[in-house]
CSV table of C-alpha atoms and ligand atoms in Angstrom, one decimal:
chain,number,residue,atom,x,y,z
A,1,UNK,CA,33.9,40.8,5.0
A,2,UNK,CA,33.7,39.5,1.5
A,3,UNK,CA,36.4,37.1,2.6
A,4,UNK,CA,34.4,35.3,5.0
A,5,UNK,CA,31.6,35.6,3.0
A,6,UNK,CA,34.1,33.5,0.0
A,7,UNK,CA,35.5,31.1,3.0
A,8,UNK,CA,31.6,30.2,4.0
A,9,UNK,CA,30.8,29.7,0.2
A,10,UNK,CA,33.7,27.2,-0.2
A,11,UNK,CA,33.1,25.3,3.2
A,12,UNK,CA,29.2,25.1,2.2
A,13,UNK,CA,30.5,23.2,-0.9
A,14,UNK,CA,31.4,20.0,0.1
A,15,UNK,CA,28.4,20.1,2.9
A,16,UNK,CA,25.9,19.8,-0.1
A,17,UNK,CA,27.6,17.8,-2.1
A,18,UNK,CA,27.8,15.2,0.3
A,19,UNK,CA,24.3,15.3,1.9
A,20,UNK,CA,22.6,14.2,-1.9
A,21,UNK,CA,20.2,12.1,-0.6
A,22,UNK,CA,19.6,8.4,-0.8
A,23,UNK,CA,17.6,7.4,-4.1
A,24,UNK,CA,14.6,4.7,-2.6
A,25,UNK,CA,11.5,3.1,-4.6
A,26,UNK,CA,8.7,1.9,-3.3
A,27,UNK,CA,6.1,-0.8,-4.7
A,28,UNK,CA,3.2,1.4,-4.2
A,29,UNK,CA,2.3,5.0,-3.0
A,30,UNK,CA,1.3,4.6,1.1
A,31,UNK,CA,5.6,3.0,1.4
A,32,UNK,CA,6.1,6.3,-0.4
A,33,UNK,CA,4.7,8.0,2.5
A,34,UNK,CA,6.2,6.0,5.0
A,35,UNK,CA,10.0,6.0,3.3
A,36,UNK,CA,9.5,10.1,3.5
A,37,UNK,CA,8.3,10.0,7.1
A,38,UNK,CA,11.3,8.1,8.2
A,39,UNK,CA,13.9,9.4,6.0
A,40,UNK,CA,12.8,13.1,5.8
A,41,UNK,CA,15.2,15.2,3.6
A,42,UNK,CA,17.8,12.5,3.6
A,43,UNK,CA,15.5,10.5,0.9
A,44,UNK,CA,14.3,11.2,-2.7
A,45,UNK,CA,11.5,8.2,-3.2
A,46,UNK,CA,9.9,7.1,-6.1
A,47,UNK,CA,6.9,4.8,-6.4
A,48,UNK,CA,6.8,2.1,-9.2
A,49,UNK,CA,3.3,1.8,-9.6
A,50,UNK,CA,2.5,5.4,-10.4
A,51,UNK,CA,-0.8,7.3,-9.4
A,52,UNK,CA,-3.9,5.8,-11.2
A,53,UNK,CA,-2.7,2.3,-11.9
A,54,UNK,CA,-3.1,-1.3,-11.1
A,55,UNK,CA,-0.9,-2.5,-8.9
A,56,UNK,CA,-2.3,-6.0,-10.1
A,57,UNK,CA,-1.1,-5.5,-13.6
A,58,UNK,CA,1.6,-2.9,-13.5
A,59,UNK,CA,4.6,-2.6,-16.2
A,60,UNK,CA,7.6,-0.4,-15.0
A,61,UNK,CA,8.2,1.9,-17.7
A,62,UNK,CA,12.1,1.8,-19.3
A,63,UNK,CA,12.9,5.3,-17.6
A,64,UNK,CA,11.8,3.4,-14.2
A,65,UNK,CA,14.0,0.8,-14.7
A,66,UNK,CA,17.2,3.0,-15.6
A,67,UNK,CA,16.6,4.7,-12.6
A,68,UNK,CA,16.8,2.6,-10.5
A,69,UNK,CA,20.5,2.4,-11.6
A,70,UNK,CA,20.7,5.0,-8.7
A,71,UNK,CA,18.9,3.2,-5.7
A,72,UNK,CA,20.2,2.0,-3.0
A,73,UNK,CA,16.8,0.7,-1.2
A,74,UNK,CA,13.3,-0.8,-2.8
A,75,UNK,CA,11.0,-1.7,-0.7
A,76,UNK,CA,8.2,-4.0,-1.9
A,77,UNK,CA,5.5,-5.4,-0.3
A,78,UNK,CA,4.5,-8.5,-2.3
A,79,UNK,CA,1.5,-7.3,-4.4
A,80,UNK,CA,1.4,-9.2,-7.9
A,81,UNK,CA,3.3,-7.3,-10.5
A,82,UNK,CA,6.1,-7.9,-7.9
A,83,UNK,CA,6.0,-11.3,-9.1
A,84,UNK,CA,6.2,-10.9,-12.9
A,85,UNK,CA,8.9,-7.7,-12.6
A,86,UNK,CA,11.0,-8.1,-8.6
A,87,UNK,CA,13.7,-10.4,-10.8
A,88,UNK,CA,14.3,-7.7,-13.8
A,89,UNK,CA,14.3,-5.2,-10.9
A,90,UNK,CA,17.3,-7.0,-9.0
A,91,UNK,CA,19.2,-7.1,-11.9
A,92,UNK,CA,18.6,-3.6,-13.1
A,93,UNK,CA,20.5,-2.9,-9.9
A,94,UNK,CA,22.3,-5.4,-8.1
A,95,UNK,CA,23.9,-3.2,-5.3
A,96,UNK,CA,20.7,-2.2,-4.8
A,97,UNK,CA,19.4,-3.3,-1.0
A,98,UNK,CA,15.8,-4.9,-1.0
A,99,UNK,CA,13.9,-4.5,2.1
A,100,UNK,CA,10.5,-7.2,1.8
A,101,UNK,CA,7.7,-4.9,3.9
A,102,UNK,CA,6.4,-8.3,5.3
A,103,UNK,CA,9.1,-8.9,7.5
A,104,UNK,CA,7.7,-9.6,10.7
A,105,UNK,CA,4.4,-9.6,9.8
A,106,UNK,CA,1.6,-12.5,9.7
A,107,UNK,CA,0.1,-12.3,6.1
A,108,UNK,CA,-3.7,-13.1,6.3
A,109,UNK,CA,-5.1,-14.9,3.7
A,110,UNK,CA,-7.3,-12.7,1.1
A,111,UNK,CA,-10.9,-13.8,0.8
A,112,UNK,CA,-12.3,-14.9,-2.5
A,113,UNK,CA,-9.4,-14.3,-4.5
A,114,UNK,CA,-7.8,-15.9,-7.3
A,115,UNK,CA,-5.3,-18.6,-6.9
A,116,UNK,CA,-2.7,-18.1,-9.9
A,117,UNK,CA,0.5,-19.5,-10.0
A,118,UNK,CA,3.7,-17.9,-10.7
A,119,UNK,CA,4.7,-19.8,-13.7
A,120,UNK,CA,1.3,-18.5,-15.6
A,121,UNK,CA,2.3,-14.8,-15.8
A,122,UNK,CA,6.2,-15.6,-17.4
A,123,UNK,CA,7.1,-12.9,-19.9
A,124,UNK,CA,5.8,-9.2,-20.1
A,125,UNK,CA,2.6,-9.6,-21.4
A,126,UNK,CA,0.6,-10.8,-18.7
A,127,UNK,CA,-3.1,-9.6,-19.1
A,128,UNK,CA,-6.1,-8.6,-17.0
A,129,UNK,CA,-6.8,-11.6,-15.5
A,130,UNK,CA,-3.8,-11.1,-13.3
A,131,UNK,CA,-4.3,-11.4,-9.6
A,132,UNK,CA,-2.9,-11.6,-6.5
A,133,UNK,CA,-1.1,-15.3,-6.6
A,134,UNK,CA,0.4,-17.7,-4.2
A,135,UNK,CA,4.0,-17.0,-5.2
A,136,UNK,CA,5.8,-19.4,-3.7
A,137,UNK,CA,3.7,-20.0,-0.2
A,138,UNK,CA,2.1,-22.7,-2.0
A,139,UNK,CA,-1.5,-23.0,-2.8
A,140,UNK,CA,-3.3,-20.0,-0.1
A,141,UNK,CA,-3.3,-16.2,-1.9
A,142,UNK,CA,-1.7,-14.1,1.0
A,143,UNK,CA,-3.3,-10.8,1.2
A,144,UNK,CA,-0.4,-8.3,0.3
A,145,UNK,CA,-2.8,-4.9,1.5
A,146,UNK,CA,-0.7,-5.2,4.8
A,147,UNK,CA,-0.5,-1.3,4.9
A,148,UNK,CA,-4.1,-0.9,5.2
A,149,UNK,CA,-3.1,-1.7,9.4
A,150,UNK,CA,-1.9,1.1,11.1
A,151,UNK,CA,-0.5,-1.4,14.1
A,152,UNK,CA,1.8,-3.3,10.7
A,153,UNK,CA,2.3,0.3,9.2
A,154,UNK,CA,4.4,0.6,12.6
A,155,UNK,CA,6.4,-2.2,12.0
A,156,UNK,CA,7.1,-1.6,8.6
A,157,UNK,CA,8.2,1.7,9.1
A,158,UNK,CA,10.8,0.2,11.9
A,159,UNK,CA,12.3,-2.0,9.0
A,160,UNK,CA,12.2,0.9,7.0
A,161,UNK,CA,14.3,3.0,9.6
A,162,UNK,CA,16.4,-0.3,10.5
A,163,UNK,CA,17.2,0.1,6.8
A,164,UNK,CA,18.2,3.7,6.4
A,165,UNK,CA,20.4,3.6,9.3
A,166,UNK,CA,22.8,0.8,8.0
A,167,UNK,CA,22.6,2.7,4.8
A,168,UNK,CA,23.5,5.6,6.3
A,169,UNK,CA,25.1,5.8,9.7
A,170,UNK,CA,25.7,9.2,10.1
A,171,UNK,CA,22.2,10.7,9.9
A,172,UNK,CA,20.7,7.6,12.5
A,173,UNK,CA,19.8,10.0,15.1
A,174,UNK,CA,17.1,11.8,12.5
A,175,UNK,CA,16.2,8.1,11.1
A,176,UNK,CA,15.3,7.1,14.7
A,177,UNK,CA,13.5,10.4,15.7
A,178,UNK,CA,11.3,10.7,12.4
A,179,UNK,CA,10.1,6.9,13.4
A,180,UNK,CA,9.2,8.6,17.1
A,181,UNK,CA,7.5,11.0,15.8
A,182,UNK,CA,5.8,8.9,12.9
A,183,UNK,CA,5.1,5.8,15.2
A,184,UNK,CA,3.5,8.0,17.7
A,185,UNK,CA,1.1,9.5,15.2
A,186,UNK,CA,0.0,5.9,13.9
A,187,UNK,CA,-0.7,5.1,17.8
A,188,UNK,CA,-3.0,8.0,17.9
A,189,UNK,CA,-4.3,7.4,14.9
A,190,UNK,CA,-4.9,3.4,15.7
A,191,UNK,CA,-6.9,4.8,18.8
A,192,UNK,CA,-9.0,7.0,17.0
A,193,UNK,CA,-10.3,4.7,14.6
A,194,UNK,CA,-11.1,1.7,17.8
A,195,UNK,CA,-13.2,4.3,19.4
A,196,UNK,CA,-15.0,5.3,16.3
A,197,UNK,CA,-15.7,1.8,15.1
A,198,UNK,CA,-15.8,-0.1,18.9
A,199,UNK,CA,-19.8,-0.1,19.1
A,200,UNK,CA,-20.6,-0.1,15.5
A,201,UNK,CA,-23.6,-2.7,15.1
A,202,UNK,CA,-23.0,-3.8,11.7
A,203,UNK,CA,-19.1,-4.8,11.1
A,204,UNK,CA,-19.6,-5.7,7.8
A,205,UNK,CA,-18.7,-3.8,5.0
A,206,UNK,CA,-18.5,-4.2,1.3
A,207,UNK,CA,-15.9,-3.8,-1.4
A,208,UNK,CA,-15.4,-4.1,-4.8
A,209,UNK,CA,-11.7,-5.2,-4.4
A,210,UNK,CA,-10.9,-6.9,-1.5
A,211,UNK,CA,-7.7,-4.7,-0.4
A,212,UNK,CA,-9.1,-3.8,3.1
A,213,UNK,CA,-8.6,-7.0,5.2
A,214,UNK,CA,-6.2,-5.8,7.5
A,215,UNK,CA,-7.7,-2.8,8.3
A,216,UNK,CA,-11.2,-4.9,8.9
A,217,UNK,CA,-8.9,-7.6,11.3
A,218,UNK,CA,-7.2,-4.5,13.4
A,219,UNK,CA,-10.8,-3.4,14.1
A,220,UNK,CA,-12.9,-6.6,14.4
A,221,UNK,CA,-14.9,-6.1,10.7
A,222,UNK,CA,-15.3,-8.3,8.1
A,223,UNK,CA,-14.8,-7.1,3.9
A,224,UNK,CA,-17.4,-8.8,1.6
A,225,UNK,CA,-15.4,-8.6,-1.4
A,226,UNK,CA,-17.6,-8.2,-5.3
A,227,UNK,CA,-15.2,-9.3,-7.1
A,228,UNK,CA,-14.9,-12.6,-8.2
A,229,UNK,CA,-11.2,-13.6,-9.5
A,230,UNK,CA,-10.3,-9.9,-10.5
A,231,UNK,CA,-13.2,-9.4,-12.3
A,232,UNK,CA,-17.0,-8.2,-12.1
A,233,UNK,CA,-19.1,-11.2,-10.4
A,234,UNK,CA,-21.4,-13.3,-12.9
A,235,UNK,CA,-25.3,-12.8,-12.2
A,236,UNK,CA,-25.8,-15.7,-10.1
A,237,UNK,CA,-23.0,-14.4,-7.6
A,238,UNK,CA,-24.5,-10.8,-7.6
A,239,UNK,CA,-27.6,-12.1,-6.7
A,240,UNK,CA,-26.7,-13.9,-3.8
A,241,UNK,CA,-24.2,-11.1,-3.0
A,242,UNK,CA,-27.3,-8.6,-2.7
A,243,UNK,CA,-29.1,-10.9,-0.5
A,244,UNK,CA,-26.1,-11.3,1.5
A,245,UNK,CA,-25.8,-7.4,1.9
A,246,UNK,CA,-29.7,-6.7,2.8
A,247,UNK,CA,-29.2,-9.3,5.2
A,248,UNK,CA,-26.5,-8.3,7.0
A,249,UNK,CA,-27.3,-4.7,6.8
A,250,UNK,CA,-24.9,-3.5,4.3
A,251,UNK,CA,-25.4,0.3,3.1
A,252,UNK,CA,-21.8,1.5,1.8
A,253,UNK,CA,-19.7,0.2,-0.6
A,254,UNK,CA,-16.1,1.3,-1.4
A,255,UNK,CA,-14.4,1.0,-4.8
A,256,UNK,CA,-11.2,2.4,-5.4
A,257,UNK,CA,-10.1,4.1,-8.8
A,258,UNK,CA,-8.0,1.3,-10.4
A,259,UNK,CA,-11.2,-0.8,-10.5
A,260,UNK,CA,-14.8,-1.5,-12.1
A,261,UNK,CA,-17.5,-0.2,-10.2
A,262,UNK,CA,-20.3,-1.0,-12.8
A,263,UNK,CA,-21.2,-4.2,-10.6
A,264,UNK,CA,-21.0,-2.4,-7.3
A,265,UNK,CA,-23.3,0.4,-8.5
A,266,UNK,CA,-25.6,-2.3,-9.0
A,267,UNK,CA,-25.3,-3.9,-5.4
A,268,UNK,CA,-25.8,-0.2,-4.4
A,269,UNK,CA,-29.3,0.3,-5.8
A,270,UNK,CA,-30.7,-2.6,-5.0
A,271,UNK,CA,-29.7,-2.8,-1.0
A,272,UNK,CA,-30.5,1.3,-1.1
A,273,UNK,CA,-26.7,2.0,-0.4
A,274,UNK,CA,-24.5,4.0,-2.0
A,275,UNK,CA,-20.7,3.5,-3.5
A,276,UNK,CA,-17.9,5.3,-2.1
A,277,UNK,CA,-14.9,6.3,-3.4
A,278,UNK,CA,-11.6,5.7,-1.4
A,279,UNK,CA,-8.3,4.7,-2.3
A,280,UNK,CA,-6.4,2.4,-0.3
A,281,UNK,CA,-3.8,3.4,-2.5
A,282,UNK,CA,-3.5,7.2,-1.5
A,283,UNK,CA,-0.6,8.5,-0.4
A,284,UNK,CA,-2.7,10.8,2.4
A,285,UNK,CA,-2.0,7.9,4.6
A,286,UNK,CA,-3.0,8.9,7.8
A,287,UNK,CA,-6.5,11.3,6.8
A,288,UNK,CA,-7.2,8.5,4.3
A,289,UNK,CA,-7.7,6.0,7.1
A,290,UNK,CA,-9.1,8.2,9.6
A,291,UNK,CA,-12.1,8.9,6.3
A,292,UNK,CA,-12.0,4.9,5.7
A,293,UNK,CA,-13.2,4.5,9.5
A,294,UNK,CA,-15.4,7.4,9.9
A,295,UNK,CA,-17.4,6.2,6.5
A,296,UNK,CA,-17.8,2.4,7.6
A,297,UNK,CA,-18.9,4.0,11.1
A,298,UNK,CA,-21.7,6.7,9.4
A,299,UNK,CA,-22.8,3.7,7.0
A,300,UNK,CA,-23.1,1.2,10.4
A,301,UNK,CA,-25.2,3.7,12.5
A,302,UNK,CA,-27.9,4.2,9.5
B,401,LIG,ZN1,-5.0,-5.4,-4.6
C-alpha cells in the first residue's frame, strides 16, 4: 500500500512540473480577463498598467520589466504608454511572442482627442499632457478602447486562443473549449445589452474621457466626450458643452477613476444630472458592461 502510494508520488512529479503555466501580460486589466478566460489554469497573467492608473501615462515599474524575462505572450492593445514603453518591452524579452489585440479589427477614430506625435513623448519622462496619439497611422487618433465592444472582445479573444495554441499544442483542446464557452457568454451578453438599449430615446451620453466609443457604435449611441486634449475643458467649452447636454437631453455622466471629475460635476449640476462612476477599465468584464448599458438605459428613460 505505501508502495503505490510512493509510485503515485513519484509519477505526480514530473506531471506538475511540466504543467507550470505560461507567464502572459496584458496592456490593461479587461485582456487580463480575457487571457484567463481562454487560457484557464494553463496561464499566470499579469497586467502592466496596474489597478488605479493611467493607462495614458503609465511607467512599468523595474520588477515589471524583469519579469517579463519569463513571458512568452504580451498582448497590447495600442493605448498610449504603449507607444513610449512597447520598444523597451521587446527588448526586455526578445523570445517573447507579441500578439497586437487590433488584429482584425477596424479602429474608429476617437472624438475630440489630442493629436500627438510619437516623436514628442521620447525618453521616460513624458508628462500629463500625454494622450492618445497617431502612432504611426498618420495624422487621425485611432481610438484604442476597442474592448469596450463585446462583438471585437470576441475576436480578440480568438487571437488570444490562436495564440496559446501555437504556444502550446498540447492543451489546444481546453484553449478552444474555454473560447466556446467564453464567446458564447459575450453573445448573450451582446444581446442583452441591444434589447436594453434598442428603444432608448436619447442615445447620447456623456463622458469625461472619451474611452466608450465602441461600446456607443455596437449599440447605435453617441459619447460627448468633456475633455478637451486630456484635460478639464476651458470655460468657454463648458459652456457650450452644457448647452449641448440640456439640448439633447443629457442626464448621466460617467467618469472613470483614473480621471478629473471636477468639470463633470459641474456639467452635472447645471443640466440636473448626476456623475457616475464606472470603470471601463474593470476587470468584472462582463457585469461591468451589462451596469454600463443598464445606467445609459435608466438615465435615457428619465
Ligand atoms: Zn483612454
Amino acid at each position: 500500500m505505501i508502495h503505490r502510494l510512493i509510485l503515485f508520488v513519484v509519477l505526480l512529479i514530473p506531471v506538475l512540473a511540466s504543467a507550470r503555466p505560461l507567464s502572459v501580460f496584458v496592456s490593461v486589466l479587461p485582456q487580463k480577463t480575457f487571457v484567463e478566460r481562454i487560457g484557464g489554469d494553463h496561464v499566470e497573467v499579469q497586467a502592466m498598467v496596474r489597478p488605479g492608473h493611467n493607462p495614458h501615462t503609465y511607467d512599468p515599474t523595474p520588477r515589471q520589466i524583469r519579469d517579463l524575462t519569463k513571458a512568452v505572450l504580451y498582448v497590447r492593445t495600442g493605448i498610449p504608454f504603449e507607444q513610449v514603453w512597447m520598444d523597451r518591452i521587446r527588448s526586455a524579452n526578445p523570445d517573447m511572442q507579441v500578439l497586437d489585440a487590433r488584429a482584425g479589427i477596424d479602429l474608429r477614430i476617437i472624438e475630440h482627442h489630442e493629436h500627438k506625435h510619437e516623436e514628442e513623448h521620447q525618453g521616460h519622462h513624458h508628462n500629463e499632457d500625454h494622450g492618445h496619439n497617431a502612432g504611426s497611422e498618420g495624422d487621425v487618433a485611432r481610438d484604442p478602447h476597442i474592448w469596450t465592444s463585446p462583438p471585437l472582445v470576441k475576436r480578440m479573444t480568438a487571437n488570444i486562443r490562436d495564440a496559446l495554441i501555437e504556444l502550446d499544442p498540447p492543451n489546444s483542446q481546453d484553449y478552444t473549449n474555454n473560447y466556446h464557452a467564453f464567446a458564447a457568454e459575450l453573445d448573450r451578453l451582446d444581446s442583452e445589452i441591444h434589447a436594453m438599449l434598442e428603444n432608448v430615446p436619447t442615445r447620447k451620453f456623456m463622458v469625461f474621457h472619451p474611452a466608450w466609443g465602441y461600446f456607443a457604435d455596437t449599440y447605435r449611441l453617441t459619447q460627448i466626450p468633456i475633455e478637451n486634449e486630456g484635460k478639464e475643458p476651458g470655460a468657454r467649452a463648458l459652456t457650450a458643452l452644457i448647452r449641448q447636454a440640456k439640448g439633447e437631453n443629457v442626464k448621466v455622466i460617467l467618469v472613470q477613476p483614473q480621471f478629473s471629475q471636477q468639470s463633470a460635476e459641474q456639467v452635472a449640476r447645471a443640466i440636473d444630472g448626476r456623475v457616475v462612476a464606472i470603470d471601463p477599465l474593470s476587470p468584472d468584464y462582463v457585469n461591468n458592461l451589462r451596469k454600463v448599458a443598464q445606467l445609459i438605459a435608466e438615465a435615457a428613460s428619465q
